[in-house]
Short mmCIF file of C-alpha atoms and ligand atoms in Angstrom, two decimals:
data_model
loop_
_atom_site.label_atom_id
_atom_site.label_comp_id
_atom_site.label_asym_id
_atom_site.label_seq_id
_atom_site.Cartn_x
_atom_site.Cartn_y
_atom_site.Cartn_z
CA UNK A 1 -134.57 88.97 88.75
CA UNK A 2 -136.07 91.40 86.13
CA UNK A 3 -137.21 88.67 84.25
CA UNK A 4 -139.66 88.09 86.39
CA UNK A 5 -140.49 91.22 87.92
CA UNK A 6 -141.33 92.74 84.99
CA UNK A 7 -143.85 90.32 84.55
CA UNK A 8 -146.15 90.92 87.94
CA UNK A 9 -147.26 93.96 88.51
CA UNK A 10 -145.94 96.03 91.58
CA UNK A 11 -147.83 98.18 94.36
CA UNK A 12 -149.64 101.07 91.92
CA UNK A 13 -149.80 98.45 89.02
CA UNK A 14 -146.10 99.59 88.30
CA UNK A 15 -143.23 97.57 87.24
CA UNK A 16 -139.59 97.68 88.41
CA UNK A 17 -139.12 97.67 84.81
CA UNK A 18 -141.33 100.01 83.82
CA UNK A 19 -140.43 102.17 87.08
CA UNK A 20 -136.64 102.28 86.06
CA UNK A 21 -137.42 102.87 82.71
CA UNK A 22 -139.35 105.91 84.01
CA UNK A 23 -136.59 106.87 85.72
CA UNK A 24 -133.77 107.22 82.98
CA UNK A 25 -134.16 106.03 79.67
CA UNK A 26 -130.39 107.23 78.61
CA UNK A 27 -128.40 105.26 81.38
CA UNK A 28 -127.70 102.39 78.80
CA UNK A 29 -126.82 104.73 75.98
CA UNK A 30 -124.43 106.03 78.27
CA UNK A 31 -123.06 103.01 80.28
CA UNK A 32 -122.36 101.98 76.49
CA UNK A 33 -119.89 104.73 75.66
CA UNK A 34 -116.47 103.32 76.42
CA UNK A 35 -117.34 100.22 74.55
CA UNK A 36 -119.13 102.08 71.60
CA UNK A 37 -115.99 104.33 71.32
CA UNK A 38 -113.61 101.03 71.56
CA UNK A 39 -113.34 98.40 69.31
CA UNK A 40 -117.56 99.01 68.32
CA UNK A 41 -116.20 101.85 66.68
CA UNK A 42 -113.92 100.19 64.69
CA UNK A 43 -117.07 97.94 63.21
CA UNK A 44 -118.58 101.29 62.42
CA UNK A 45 -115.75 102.52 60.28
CA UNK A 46 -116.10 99.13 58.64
CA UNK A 47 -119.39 99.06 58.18
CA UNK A 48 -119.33 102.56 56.87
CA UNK A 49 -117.42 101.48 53.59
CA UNK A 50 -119.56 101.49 50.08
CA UNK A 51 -119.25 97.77 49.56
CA UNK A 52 -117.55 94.69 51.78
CA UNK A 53 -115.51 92.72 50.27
CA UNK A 54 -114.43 89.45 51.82
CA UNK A 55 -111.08 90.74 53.56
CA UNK A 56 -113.41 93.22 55.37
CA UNK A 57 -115.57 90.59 56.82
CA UNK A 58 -112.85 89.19 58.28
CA UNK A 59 -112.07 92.15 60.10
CA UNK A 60 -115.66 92.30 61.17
CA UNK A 61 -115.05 89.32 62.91
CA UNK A 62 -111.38 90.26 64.05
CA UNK A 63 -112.87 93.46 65.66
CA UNK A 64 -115.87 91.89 67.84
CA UNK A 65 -113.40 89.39 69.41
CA UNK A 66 -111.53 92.34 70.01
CA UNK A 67 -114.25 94.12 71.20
CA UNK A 68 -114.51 90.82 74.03
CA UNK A 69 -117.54 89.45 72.02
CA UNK A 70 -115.52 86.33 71.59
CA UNK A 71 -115.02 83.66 68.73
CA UNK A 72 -118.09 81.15 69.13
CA UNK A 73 -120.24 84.56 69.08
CA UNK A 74 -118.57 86.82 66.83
CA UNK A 75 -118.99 83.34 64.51
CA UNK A 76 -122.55 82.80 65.13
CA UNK A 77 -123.51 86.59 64.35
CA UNK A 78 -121.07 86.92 61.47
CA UNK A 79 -122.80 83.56 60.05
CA UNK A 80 -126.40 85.08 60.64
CA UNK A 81 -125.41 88.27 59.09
CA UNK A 82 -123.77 87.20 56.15
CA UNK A 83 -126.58 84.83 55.31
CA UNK A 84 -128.96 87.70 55.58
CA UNK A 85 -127.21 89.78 53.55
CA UNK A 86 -126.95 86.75 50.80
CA UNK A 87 -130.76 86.11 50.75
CA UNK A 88 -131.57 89.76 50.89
CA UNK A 89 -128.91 90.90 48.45
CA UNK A 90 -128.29 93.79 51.29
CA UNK A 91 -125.44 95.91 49.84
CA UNK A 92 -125.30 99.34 51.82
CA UNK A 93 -122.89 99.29 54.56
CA UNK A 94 -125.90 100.55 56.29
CA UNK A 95 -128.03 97.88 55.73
CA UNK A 96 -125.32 94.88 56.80
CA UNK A 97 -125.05 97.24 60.40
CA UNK A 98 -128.72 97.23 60.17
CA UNK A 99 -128.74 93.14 60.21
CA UNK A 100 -126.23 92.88 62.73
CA UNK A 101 -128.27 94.95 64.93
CA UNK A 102 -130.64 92.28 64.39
CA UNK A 103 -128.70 89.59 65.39
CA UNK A 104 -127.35 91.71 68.52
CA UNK A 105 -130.68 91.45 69.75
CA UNK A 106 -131.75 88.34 69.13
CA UNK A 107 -128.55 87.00 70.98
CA UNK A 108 -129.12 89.07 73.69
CA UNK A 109 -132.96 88.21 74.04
CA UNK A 110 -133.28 85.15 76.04
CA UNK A 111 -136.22 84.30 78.02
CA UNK A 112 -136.60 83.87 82.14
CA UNK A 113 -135.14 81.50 84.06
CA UNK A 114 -136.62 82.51 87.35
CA UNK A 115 -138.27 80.26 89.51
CA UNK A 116 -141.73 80.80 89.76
CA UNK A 117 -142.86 83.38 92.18
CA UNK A 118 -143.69 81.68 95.87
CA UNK A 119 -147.04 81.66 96.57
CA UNK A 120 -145.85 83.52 99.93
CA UNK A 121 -145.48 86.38 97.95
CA UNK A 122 -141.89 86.66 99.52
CA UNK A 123 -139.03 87.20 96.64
CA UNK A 124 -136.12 85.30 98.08
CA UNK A 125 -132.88 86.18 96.16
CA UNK A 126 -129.20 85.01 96.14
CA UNK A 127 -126.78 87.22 95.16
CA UNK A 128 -123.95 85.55 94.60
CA UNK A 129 -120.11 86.47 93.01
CA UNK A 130 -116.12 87.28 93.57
CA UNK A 131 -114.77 89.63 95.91
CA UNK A 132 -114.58 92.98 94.21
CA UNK A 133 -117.68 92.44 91.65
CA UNK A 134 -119.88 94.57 92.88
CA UNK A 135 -121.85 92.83 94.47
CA UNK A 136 -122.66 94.90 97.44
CA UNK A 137 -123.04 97.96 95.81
CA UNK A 138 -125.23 95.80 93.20
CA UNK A 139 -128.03 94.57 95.84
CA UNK A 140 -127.93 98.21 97.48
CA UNK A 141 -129.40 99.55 93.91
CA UNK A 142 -131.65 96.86 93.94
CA UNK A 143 -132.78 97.26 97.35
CA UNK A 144 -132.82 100.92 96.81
CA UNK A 145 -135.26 100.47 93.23
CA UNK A 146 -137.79 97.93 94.86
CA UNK A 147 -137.69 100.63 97.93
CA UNK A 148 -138.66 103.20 96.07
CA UNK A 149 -141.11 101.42 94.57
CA UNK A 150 -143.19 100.80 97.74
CA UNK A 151 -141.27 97.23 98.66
CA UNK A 152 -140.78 96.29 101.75
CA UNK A 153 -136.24 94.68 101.47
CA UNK A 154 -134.65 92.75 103.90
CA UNK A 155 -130.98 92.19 103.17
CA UNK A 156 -128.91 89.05 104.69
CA UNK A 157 -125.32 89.84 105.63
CA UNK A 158 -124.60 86.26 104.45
CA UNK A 159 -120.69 87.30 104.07
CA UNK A 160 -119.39 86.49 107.39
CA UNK A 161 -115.54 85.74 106.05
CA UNK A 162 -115.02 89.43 106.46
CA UNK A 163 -116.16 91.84 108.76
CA UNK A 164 -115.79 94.93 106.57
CA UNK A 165 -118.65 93.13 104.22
CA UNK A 166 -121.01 93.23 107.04
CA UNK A 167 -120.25 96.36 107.84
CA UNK A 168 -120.18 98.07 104.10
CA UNK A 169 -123.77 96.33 103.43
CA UNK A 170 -125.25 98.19 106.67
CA UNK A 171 -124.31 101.09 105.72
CA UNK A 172 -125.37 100.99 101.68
CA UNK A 173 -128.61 99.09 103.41
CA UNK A 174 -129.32 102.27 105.93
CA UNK A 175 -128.72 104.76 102.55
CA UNK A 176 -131.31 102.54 100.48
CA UNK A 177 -134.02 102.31 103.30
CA UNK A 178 -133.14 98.49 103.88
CA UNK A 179 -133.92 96.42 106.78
CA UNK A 180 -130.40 94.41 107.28
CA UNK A 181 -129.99 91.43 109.43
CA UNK A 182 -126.43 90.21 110.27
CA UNK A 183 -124.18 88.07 112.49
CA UNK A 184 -120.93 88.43 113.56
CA UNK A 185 -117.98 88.44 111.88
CA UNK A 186 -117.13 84.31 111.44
CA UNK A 187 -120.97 83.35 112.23
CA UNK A 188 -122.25 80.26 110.32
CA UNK A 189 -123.30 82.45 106.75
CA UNK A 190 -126.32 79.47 106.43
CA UNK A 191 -127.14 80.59 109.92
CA UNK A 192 -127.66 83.82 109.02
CA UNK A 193 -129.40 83.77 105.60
CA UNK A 194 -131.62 81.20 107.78
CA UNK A 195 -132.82 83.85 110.46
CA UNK A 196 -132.90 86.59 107.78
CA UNK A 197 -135.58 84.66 105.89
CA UNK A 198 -137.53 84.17 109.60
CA UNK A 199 -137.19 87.68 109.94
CA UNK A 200 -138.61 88.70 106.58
CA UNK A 201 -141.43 86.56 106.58
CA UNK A 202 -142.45 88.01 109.94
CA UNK A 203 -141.77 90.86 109.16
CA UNK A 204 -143.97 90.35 105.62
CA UNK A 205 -141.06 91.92 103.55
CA UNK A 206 -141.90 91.68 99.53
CA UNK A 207 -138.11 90.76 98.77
CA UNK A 208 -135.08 89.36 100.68
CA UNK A 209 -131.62 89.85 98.89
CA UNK A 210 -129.02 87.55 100.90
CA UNK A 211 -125.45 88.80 100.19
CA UNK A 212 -122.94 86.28 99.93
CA UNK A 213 -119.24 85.93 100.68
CA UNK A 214 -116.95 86.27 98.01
CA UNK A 215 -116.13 83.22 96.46
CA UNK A 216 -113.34 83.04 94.47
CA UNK A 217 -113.88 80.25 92.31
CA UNK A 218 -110.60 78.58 92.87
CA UNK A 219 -111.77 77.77 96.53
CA UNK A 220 -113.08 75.01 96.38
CA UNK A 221 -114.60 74.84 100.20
CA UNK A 222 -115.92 78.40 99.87
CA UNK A 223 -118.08 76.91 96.43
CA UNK A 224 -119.46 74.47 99.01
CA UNK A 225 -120.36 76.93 101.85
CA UNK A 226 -123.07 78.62 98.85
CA UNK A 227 -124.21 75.49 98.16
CA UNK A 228 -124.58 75.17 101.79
CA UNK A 229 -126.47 78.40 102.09
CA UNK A 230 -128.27 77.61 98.91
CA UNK A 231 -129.84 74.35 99.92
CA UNK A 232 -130.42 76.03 103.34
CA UNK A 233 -133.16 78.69 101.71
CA UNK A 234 -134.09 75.74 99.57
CA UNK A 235 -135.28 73.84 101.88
CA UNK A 236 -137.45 76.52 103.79
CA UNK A 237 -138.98 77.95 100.56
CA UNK A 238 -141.82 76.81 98.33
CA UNK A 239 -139.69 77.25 95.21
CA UNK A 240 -136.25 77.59 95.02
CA UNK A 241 -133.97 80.94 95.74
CA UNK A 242 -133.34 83.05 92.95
CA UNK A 243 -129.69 83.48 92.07
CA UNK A 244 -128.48 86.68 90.49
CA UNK A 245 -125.01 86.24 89.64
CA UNK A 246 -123.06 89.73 89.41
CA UNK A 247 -120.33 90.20 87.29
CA UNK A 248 -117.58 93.18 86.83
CA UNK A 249 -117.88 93.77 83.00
CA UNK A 250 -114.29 95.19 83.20
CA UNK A 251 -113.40 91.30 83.78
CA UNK A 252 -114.43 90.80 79.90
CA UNK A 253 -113.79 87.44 78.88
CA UNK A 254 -112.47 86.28 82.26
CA UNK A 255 -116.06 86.61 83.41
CA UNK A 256 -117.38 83.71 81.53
CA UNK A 257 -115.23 81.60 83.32
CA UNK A 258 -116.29 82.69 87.09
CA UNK A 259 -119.92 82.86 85.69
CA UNK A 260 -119.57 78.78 84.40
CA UNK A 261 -117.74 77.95 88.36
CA UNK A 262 -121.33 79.24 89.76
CA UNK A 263 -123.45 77.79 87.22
CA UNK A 264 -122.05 74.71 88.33
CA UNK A 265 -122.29 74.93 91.40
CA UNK A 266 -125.94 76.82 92.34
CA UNK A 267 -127.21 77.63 88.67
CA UNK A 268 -127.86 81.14 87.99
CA UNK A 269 -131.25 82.62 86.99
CA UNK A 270 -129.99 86.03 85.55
CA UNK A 271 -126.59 87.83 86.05
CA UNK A 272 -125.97 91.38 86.81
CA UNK A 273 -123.50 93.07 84.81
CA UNK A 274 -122.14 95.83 87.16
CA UNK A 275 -119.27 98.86 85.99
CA UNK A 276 -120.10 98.51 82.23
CA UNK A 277 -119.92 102.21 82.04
CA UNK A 278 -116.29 101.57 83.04
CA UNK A 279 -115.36 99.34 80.25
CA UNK A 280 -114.31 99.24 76.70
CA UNK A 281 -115.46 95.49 76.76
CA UNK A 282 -119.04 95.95 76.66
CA UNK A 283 -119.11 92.89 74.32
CA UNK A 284 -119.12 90.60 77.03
CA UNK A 285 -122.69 90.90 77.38
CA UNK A 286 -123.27 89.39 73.88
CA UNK A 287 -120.62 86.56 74.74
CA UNK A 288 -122.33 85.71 78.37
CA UNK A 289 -125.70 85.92 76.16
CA UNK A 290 -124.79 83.17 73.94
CA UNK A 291 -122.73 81.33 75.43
CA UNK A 292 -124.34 80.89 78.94
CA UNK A 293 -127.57 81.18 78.08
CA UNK A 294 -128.46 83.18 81.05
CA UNK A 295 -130.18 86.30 80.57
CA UNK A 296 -128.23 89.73 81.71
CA UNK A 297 -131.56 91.17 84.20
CA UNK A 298 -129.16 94.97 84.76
CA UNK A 299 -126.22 96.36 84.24
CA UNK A 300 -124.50 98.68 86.53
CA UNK A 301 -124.06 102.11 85.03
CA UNK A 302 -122.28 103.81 87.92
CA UNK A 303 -121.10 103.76 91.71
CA UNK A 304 -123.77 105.54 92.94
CA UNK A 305 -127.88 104.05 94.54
CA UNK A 306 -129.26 105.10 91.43
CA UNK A 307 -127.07 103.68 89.13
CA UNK A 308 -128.61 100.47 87.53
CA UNK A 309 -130.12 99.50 84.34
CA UNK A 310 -132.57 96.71 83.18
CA UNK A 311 -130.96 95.36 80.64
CA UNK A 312 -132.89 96.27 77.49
CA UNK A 313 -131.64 94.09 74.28
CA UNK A 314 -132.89 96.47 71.91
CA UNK A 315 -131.40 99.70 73.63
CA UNK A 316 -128.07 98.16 74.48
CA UNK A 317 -127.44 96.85 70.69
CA UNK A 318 -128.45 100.50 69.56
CA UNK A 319 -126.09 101.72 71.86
CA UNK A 320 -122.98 100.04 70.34
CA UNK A 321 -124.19 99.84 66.87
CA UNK A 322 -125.71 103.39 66.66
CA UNK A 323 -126.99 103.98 63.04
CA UNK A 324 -124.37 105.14 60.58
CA UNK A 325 -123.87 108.45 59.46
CA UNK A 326 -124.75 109.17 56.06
P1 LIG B 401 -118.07 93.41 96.27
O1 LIG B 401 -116.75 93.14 96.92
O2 LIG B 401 -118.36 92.44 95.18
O3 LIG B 401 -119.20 93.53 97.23
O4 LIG B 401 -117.91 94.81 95.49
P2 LIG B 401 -118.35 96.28 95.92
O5 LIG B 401 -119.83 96.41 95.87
O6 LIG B 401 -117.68 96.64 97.18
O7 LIG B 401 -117.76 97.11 94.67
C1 LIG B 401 -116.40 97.13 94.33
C2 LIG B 401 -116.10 98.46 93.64
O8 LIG B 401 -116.79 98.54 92.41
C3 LIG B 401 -116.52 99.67 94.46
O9 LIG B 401 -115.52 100.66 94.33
C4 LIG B 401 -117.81 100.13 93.77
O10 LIG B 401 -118.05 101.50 93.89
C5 LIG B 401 -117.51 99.76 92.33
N1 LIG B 401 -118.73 99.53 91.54
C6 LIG B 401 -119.75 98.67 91.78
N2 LIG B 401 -120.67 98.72 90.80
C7 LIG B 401 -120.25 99.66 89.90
C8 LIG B 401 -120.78 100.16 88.64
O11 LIG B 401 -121.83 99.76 88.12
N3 LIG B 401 -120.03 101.13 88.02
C9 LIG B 401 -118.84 101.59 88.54
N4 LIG B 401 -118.19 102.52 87.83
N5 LIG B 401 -118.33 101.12 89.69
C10 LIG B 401 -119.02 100.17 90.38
#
């Protein structure tokens, strides 16, 4: 949802983008760590020899799959790197980290997907992923952000399959200054992502982030109940929901495969990578990147409100890829 919030400007002529920024420039740097002092620190070492001789490029490549990057994008870097450092006759270990750098952040800039704003002015946004992503905790940081920037958030207890969900999103709702509207336990989840969006338009609320149940991917009927929901908002908005797919990093490469269940069945418009700072397999990102083609908008940097990220190409490939030491 970054993608396009960092686009309009805010209440104040502020950004949420430029208002997390403001807020803590380090969180990537840090959220990186486990990853940069995994299997990225491996490429380091390797990258840290005088000359690389074709053995060690192979275990360039051998480390980012380890590091969860994955084959088809530990391929397509490798390729763009090596090619580089043909045509520029790069030499210095230095200079070949320098150019994968480069190529980290080109695969990792992609450009929006969102829908375009409704003229409304209301933000209508699907949050949507398995049980135990994050989800929750994901669209109270969110709510809490766009709170604190002077936005009025509803949130939709959309997950209805188990009463604990409603419950858990009232209270992180109540903590980030959230207006939530709910059913009961069982209720129809279209039902209630349906009077949500009544009561945020009366209620003239900037954003509405409609939590859904979660699906596991396997479930075939539960894939059809967010379609349900989805063509429920749909049809009651100018331009179609927004749907922010959130992902646990610590899944690594498992991740792909729930993220291409949902971009089947709803599409996604940007995912949010949530507990990277608990992972060695930061690499996903670069592997969802390229092969999804759906931009990361955050990443989740910790358990607590204030604990989210935009996702900033440039910071997270200098993050895992720090310049060598001479
Ligand atoms: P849901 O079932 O998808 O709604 O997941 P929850 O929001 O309940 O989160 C599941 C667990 O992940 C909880 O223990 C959260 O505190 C934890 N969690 C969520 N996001 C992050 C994050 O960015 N970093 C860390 N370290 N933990 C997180």
């Amino acid at each position: 949802m970054v993608c396009y919030y960092h686009l309009q400007p805010f209440v104040g002529g502020e950004t949420l983008l430029g208002f997390l920024r403001r807020q803590d420039k380090d969180k990537t740097e840090q959220a990186a760590r486990p990853t940069r002092a995994g299997f990225f620190s491996r490429i380091s070492q390797l990258l840290g020899r005088p000359a690389l001789d074709a053995g060690d490029w192979d275990e360039l490549e051998e480390a980012l799959i380890l590091a969860d990057v994955g084959l088809p994008t530990a391929s397509r870097l490798l390729a763009t790197v090596r090619e580089r450092a043909r045509r520029e006759s790069l030499a210095s270990g230095e200079a070949v980290a320098a150019a994968l750098r480069q190529a980290m952040v080109e695969v990792l800039s992609l450009p929006s997907q969102a829908p375009a704003p409704s003229p409304s002015g209301l933000r209508v946004v699907l949050a949507v992923g398995v049980n135990g992503s994050g989800k929750t905790t994901s669209i109270a940081k969110l709510a809490y952000a766009l709170k604190q920037e002077g936005q009025a958030v509803v949130l939709a207890a959309a997950d209805t399959f188990r009463a604990a969900a409603i419950d858990q999103l009232q209270v992180w709702g109540e903590r980030a200054g959230a207006t939530v509207i709910a059913g009961q336990p069982g209720a129809d989840p279209g039902a209630v992502a349906f009077d949500a969006l009544q009561a945020a338009r009366s209620r003239r609320a900037d954003v509405l982030l409609v939590d859904t149940a979660g699906r596991l991917h396997t479930k075939f009927n539960l894939m059809e109940e967010l379609k349900k929901v989805h063509r429920i908002l749909e049809r009651q908005l100018e331009s179609p929901p927004e749907v922010l797919l959130v992902l646990d990093a610590t899944m690594g490469q498992n991740a792909l495969a729930q993220a291409r269940h949902f971009l089947a069945a709803v599409g996604v418009h940007g995912i949010f990578l949530a507990k990277l700072d608990g992972t060695a397999k930061g690499g996903i990102v670069l592997a969802i990147c390229h092969e999804l083609q759906v931009p990361v908008a955050f990443i989740g940097t910790g358990e607590g409100l204030e604990d989210l990220a935009p996702f900033d190409p440039v910071a997270f490939a200098a993050a895992l890829l720090p310049p060598l030491r001479s």
